[in-house]
Amino acid sequence: MTGNFCSHCGNAVSPMAAACPQCGHPVATQQATGQPIGQPIGQPLANPYAPAKSRVTAGVLGIVLGGLGIHKFYLGKTGLGVAYVLFFWTYIPAIIGLVEGIIYLTQNDQDFATKQGVRVV
Ligand SMILES: [Zn+2]
């Protein structure tokens, strides 16, 4: 991708930026998301190199097997998953996993992708 220039002030703008950092003017980029101009600024584009995960699968795993951190392992957060396993006996991971699973299921795909650093499939 080539660089963009703000149509308002002429400042060079990163192709990833949704708006000019200089004047805040929205920049018409080659966005694949089809996000209309005027949306909240600062929404990163989906990382095409992020691992592809299913939001629903992660949510169900969190609810059913959250006590063992299976949803964390699924999302590639192995270190966190291990912590869930270590504290399994306290039942706290099960509660956190249940809540996280519900959050995943109620989140939209974009929020989930942004927070988890994945591509939603
Ligand atoms: Zn500008």
mmCIF file of C-alpha atoms and ligand atoms in Angstrom:
data_model
loop_
_atom_site.group_PDB
_atom_site.id
_atom_site.type_symbol
_atom_site.label_atom_id
_atom_site.label_comp_id
_atom_site.label_asym_id
_atom_site.label_seq_id
_atom_site.Cartn_x
_atom_site.Cartn_y
_atom_site.Cartn_z
ATOM 1 C CA MET A 1 0.000 0.000 0.000
ATOM 2 C CA THR A 2 1.207 3.500 -0.675
ATOM 3 C CA GLY A 3 0.956 6.417 1.699
ATOM 4 C CA ASN A 4 -2.020 8.704 1.744
ATOM 5 C CA PHE A 5 -2.241 12.433 2.019
ATOM 6 C CA CYS A 6 -4.903 14.296 3.935
ATOM 7 C CA SER A 7 -7.277 16.024 1.559
ATOM 8 C CA HIS A 8 -7.774 18.734 4.164
ATOM 9 C CA CYS A 9 -4.257 19.812 5.186
ATOM 10 C CA GLY A 10 -1.996 17.763 2.882
ATOM 11 C CA ASN A 11 -0.253 15.998 5.779
ATOM 12 C CA ALA A 12 1.108 12.531 5.011
ATOM 13 C CA VAL A 13 -1.099 9.939 6.687
ATOM 14 C CA SER A 14 -0.338 6.292 7.360
ATOM 15 C CA PRO A 15 -2.361 3.968 5.151
ATOM 16 C CA MET A 16 -3.592 2.302 8.360
ATOM 17 C CA ALA A 17 -4.953 5.563 9.802
ATOM 18 C CA ALA A 18 -8.627 6.333 9.531
ATOM 19 C CA ALA A 19 -8.061 10.041 10.078
ATOM 20 C CA CYS A 20 -5.339 12.650 9.669
ATOM 21 C CA PRO A 21 -3.253 12.857 12.887
ATOM 22 C CA GLN A 22 -2.631 16.540 12.143
ATOM 23 C CA CYS A 23 -6.150 17.904 11.743
ATOM 24 C CA GLY A 24 -8.385 14.896 12.476
ATOM 25 C CA HIS A 25 -9.942 15.012 9.047
ATOM 26 C CA PRO A 26 -11.178 11.532 8.037
ATOM 27 C CA VAL A 27 -9.031 10.011 5.314
ATOM 28 C CA ALA A 28 -10.524 7.927 2.546
ATOM 29 C CA THR A 29 -8.218 4.912 2.674
ATOM 30 C CA GLN A 30 -8.311 1.697 0.718
ATOM 31 C CA GLN A 31 -10.141 0.053 3.587
ATOM 32 C CA ALA A 32 -11.406 -3.424 2.945
ATOM 33 C CA THR A 33 -13.854 -3.238 5.824
ATOM 34 C CA GLY A 34 -16.184 -0.820 4.051
ATOM 35 C CA GLN A 35 -16.393 1.217 7.237
ATOM 36 C CA PRO A 36 -18.274 4.421 6.508
ATOM 37 C CA ILE A 37 -16.407 7.660 7.107
ATOM 38 C CA GLY A 38 -17.495 9.242 10.352
ATOM 39 C CA GLN A 39 -17.223 6.083 12.421
ATOM 40 C CA PRO A 40 -15.324 6.393 15.703
ATOM 41 C CA ILE A 41 -11.674 7.008 14.934
ATOM 42 C CA GLY A 42 -8.964 4.606 16.006
ATOM 43 C CA GLN A 43 -10.550 1.317 14.991
ATOM 44 C CA PRO A 44 -7.595 -0.740 13.768
ATOM 45 C CA LEU A 45 -8.061 -2.708 10.599
ATOM 46 C CA ALA A 46 -8.314 -6.441 11.065
ATOM 47 C CA ASN A 47 -4.810 -7.894 11.009
ATOM 48 C CA PRO A 48 -4.679 -10.292 8.048
ATOM 49 C CA TYR A 49 -1.882 -12.225 9.759
ATOM 50 C CA ALA A 50 -3.794 -12.760 12.996
ATOM 51 C CA PRO A 51 -4.863 -16.324 13.688
ATOM 52 C CA ALA A 52 -8.356 -17.156 12.476
ATOM 53 C CA LYS A 53 -10.659 -18.109 15.332
ATOM 54 C CA SER A 54 -14.352 -18.670 15.834
ATOM 55 C CA ARG A 55 -15.928 -16.286 18.331
ATOM 56 C CA VAL A 56 -18.726 -18.741 19.111
ATOM 57 C CA THR A 57 -16.311 -21.633 19.652
ATOM 58 C CA ALA A 58 -14.227 -19.520 22.058
ATOM 59 C CA GLY A 59 -17.376 -18.476 23.924
ATOM 60 C CA VAL A 60 -18.718 -22.006 24.277
ATOM 61 C CA LEU A 61 -15.301 -23.290 25.389
ATOM 62 C CA GLY A 62 -15.121 -20.536 28.002
ATOM 63 C CA ILE A 63 -18.529 -21.441 29.398
ATOM 64 C CA VAL A 64 -18.103 -25.228 29.335
ATOM 65 C CA LEU A 65 -14.364 -25.674 29.958
ATOM 66 C CA GLY A 66 -13.353 -22.227 31.201
ATOM 67 C CA GLY A 67 -12.112 -23.644 34.510
ATOM 68 C CA LEU A 68 -9.274 -25.303 32.600
ATOM 69 C CA GLY A 69 -8.606 -22.242 30.472
ATOM 70 C CA ILE A 70 -9.430 -24.151 27.289
ATOM 71 C CA HIS A 71 -10.780 -21.003 25.658
ATOM 72 C CA LYS A 72 -7.434 -19.271 26.386
ATOM 73 C CA PHE A 73 -5.487 -22.125 24.828
ATOM 74 C CA TYR A 74 -7.866 -21.976 21.864
ATOM 75 C CA LEU A 75 -7.205 -18.248 21.467
ATOM 76 C CA GLY A 76 -3.448 -18.854 21.570
ATOM 77 C CA LYS A 77 -3.021 -17.313 25.043
ATOM 78 C CA THR A 78 -1.131 -20.282 26.404
ATOM 79 C CA GLY A 79 0.378 -18.496 29.408
ATOM 80 C CA LEU A 80 -3.055 -17.418 30.605
ATOM 81 C CA GLY A 81 -4.389 -20.891 29.950
ATOM 82 C CA VAL A 82 -1.721 -22.363 32.215
ATOM 83 C CA ALA A 83 -2.695 -19.900 34.956
ATOM 84 C CA TYR A 84 -6.304 -21.071 34.675
ATOM 85 C CA VAL A 85 -5.160 -24.681 35.057
ATOM 86 C CA LEU A 86 -2.993 -23.850 38.098
ATOM 87 C CA PHE A 87 -5.914 -22.142 39.845
ATOM 88 C CA PHE A 88 -8.502 -24.639 38.652
ATOM 89 C CA TRP A 89 -8.991 -25.966 42.198
ATOM 90 C CA THR A 90 -10.182 -22.537 43.430
ATOM 91 C CA TYR A 91 -13.118 -22.553 40.948
ATOM 92 C CA ILE A 92 -12.254 -18.923 40.205
ATOM 93 C CA PRO A 93 -11.096 -19.720 36.647
ATOM 94 C CA ALA A 94 -14.428 -21.452 36.023
ATOM 95 C CA ILE A 95 -16.290 -18.303 37.041
ATOM 96 C CA ILE A 96 -14.004 -16.052 34.993
ATOM 97 C CA GLY A 97 -14.243 -18.428 32.030
ATOM 98 C CA LEU A 98 -18.036 -18.422 32.249
ATOM 99 C CA VAL A 99 -18.134 -14.624 32.271
ATOM 100 C CA GLU A 100 -15.588 -14.403 29.450
ATOM 101 C CA GLY A 101 -17.526 -16.931 27.408
ATOM 102 C CA ILE A 102 -20.702 -14.884 27.791
ATOM 103 C CA ILE A 103 -18.791 -11.719 26.827
ATOM 104 C CA TYR A 104 -17.406 -13.416 23.713
ATOM 105 C CA LEU A 105 -20.869 -14.568 22.685
ATOM 106 C CA THR A 106 -22.458 -11.150 23.211
ATOM 107 C CA GLN A 107 -19.614 -9.159 21.624
ATOM 108 C CA ASN A 108 -19.728 -8.387 17.939
ATOM 109 C CA ASP A 109 -17.081 -9.935 15.720
ATOM 110 C CA GLN A 110 -15.067 -6.746 15.396
ATOM 111 C CA ASP A 111 -14.831 -6.097 19.140
ATOM 112 C CA PHE A 112 -13.884 -9.712 19.717
ATOM 113 C CA ALA A 113 -11.227 -9.612 16.999
ATOM 114 C CA THR A 114 -9.758 -6.356 18.353
ATOM 115 C CA LYS A 115 -9.650 -7.503 21.977
ATOM 116 C CA GLN A 116 -8.324 -10.993 21.267
ATOM 117 C CA GLY A 117 -5.973 -10.086 18.426
ATOM 118 C CA VAL A 118 -7.528 -12.638 16.107
ATOM 119 C CA ARG A 119 -9.395 -12.749 12.841
ATOM 120 C CA VAL A 120 -12.951 -13.928 13.327
ATOM 121 C CA VAL A 121 -14.079 -16.731 11.073
HETATM 122 ZN ZN ZN B 1 -5.161 16.892 7.793
#
